[in-house]
CSV table of C-alpha atoms in Angstrom, one decimal:
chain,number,residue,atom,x,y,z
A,1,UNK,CA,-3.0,7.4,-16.7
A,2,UNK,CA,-5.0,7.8,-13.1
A,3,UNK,CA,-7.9,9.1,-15.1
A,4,UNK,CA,-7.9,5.8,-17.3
A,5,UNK,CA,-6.9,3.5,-14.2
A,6,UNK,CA,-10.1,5.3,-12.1
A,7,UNK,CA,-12.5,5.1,-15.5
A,8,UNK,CA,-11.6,1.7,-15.8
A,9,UNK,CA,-12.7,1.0,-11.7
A,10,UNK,CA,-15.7,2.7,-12.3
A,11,UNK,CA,-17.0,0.7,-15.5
A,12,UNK,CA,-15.7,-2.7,-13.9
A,13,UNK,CA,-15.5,-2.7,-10.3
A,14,UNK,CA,-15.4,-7.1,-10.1
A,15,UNK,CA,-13.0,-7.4,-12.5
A,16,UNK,CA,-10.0,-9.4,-11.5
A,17,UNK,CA,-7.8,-6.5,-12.5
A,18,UNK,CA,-9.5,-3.3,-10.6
A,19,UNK,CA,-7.1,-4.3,-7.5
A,20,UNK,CA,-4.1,-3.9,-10.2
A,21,UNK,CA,-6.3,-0.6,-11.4
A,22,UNK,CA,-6.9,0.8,-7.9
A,23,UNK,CA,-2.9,-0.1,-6.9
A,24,UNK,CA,-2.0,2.1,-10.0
A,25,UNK,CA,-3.7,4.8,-9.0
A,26,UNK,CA,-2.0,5.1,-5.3
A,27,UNK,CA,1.3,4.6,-7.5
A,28,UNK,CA,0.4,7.9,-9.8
A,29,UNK,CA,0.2,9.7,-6.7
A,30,UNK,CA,3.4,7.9,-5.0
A,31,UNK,CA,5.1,8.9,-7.8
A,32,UNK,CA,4.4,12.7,-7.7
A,33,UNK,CA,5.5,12.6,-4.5
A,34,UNK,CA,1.5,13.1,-3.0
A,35,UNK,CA,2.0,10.7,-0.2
A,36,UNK,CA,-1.1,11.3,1.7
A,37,UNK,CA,-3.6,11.0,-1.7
A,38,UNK,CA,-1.3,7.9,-2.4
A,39,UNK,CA,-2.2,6.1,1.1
A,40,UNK,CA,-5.7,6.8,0.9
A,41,UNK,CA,-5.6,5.1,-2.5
A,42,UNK,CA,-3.7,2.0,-1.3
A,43,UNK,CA,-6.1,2.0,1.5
A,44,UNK,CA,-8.3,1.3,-0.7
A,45,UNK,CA,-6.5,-1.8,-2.3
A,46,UNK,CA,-6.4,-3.3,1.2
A,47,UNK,CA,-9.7,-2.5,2.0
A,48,UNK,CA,-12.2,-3.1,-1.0
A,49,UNK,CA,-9.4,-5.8,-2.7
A,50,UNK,CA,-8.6,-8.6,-0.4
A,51,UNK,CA,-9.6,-11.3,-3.4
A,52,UNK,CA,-6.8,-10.0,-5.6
A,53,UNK,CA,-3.2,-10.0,-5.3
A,54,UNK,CA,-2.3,-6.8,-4.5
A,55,UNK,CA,-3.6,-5.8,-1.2
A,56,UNK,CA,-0.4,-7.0,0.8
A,57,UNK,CA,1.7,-5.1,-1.3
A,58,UNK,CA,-0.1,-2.1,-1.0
A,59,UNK,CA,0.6,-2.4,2.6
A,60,UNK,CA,3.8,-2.1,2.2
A,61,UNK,CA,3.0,1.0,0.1
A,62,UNK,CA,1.4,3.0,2.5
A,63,UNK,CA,4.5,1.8,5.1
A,64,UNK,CA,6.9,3.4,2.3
A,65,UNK,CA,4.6,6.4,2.0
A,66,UNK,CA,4.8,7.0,5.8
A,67,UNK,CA,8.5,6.7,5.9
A,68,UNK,CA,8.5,9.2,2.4
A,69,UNK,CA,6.7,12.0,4.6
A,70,UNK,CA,8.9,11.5,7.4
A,71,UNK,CA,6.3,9.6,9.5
A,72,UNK,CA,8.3,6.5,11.0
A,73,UNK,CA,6.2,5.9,13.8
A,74,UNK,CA,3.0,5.1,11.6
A,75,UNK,CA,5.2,3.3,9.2
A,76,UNK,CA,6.2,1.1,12.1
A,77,UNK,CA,2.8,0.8,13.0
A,78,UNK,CA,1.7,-0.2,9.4
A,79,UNK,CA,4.8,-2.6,9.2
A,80,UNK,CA,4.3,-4.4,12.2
A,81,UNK,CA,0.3,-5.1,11.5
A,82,UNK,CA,2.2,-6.0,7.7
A,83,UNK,CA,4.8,-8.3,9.6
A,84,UNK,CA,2.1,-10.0,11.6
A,85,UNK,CA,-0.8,-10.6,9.2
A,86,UNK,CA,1.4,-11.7,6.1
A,87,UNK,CA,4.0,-13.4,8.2
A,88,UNK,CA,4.2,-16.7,5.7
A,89,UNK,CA,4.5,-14.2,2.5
A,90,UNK,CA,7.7,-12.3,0.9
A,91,UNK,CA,5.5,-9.2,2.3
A,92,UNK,CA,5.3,-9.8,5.3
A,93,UNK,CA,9.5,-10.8,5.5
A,94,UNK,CA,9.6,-7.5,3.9
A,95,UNK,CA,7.5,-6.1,6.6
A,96,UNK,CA,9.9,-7.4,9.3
A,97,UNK,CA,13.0,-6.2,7.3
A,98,UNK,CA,11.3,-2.4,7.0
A,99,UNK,CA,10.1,-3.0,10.7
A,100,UNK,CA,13.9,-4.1,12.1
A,101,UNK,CA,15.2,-0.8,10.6
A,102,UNK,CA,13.2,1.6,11.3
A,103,UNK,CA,13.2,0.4,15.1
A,104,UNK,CA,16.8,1.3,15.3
A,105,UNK,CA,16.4,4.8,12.8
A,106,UNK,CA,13.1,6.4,14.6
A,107,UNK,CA,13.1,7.6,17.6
C-alpha cells in the first residue's frame, strides 16, 4: 500500500487527496512499529499540506509516535505547539488531553 500511496504523490502532488496519501504513508510505518520513518512522514503532512485536512492530525501523530518510542519529553513538546496552534479544534483539545497526562507520567 505505501508504494501505491507514494506513486500516487508523485503523479499528483496538488491533488486534494495527496495530504490523505502522504498521512497514509506515515500510518504504514506507524503501524510497523518504524516510529522515526513514521514522523518524518507526518512531518511532511504538516509541512507541505497545510491546505488539506490532515495536517493537524498528523500532529498528533508524530506526538503518539514520540510517546510509542518512549520519547515523552518531545511528545510534550509536539503537544503543547499542537495544544496552542489548534486550540479552537478537537486536535488541539486532544493536544491538551495528551499534554495534561504526560505532564504528570514523564519525568
Amino acid at each position: 500500500a505505501r508504494a501505491l500511496f507514494v506513486e500516487f504523490i508523485r503523479r499528483a502532488p496538488d491533488d486534494e487527496r495527496a495530504d490523505d496519501a502522504q498521512f497514509y504513508v506515515g500510518e504504514t510505518y506507524f503501524a510497523e512499529s518504524r516510529f522515526v520513518e513514521a514522523v518524518t512522514e507526518y512531518r511532511k503532512v504538516y509541512d507541505t499540506y497545510q491546505r488539506g485536512d490532515r495536517f493537524r492530525e498528523a500532529v498528533l501523530r508524530i506526538g503518539l509516535s514520540y510517546e510509542r518510542t518512549n520519547d515523552c519529553e518531545k511528545a510534550k513538546k509536539i503537544y503543547k505547539f499542537a495544544r496552542d496552534e489548534f486550540k479552537d479544534s478537537s486536535e488541539g483539545g486532544k493536544a491538551k488531553e495528551r499534554y495534561k497526562a504526560l505532564k504528570k507520567t514523564c519525568k
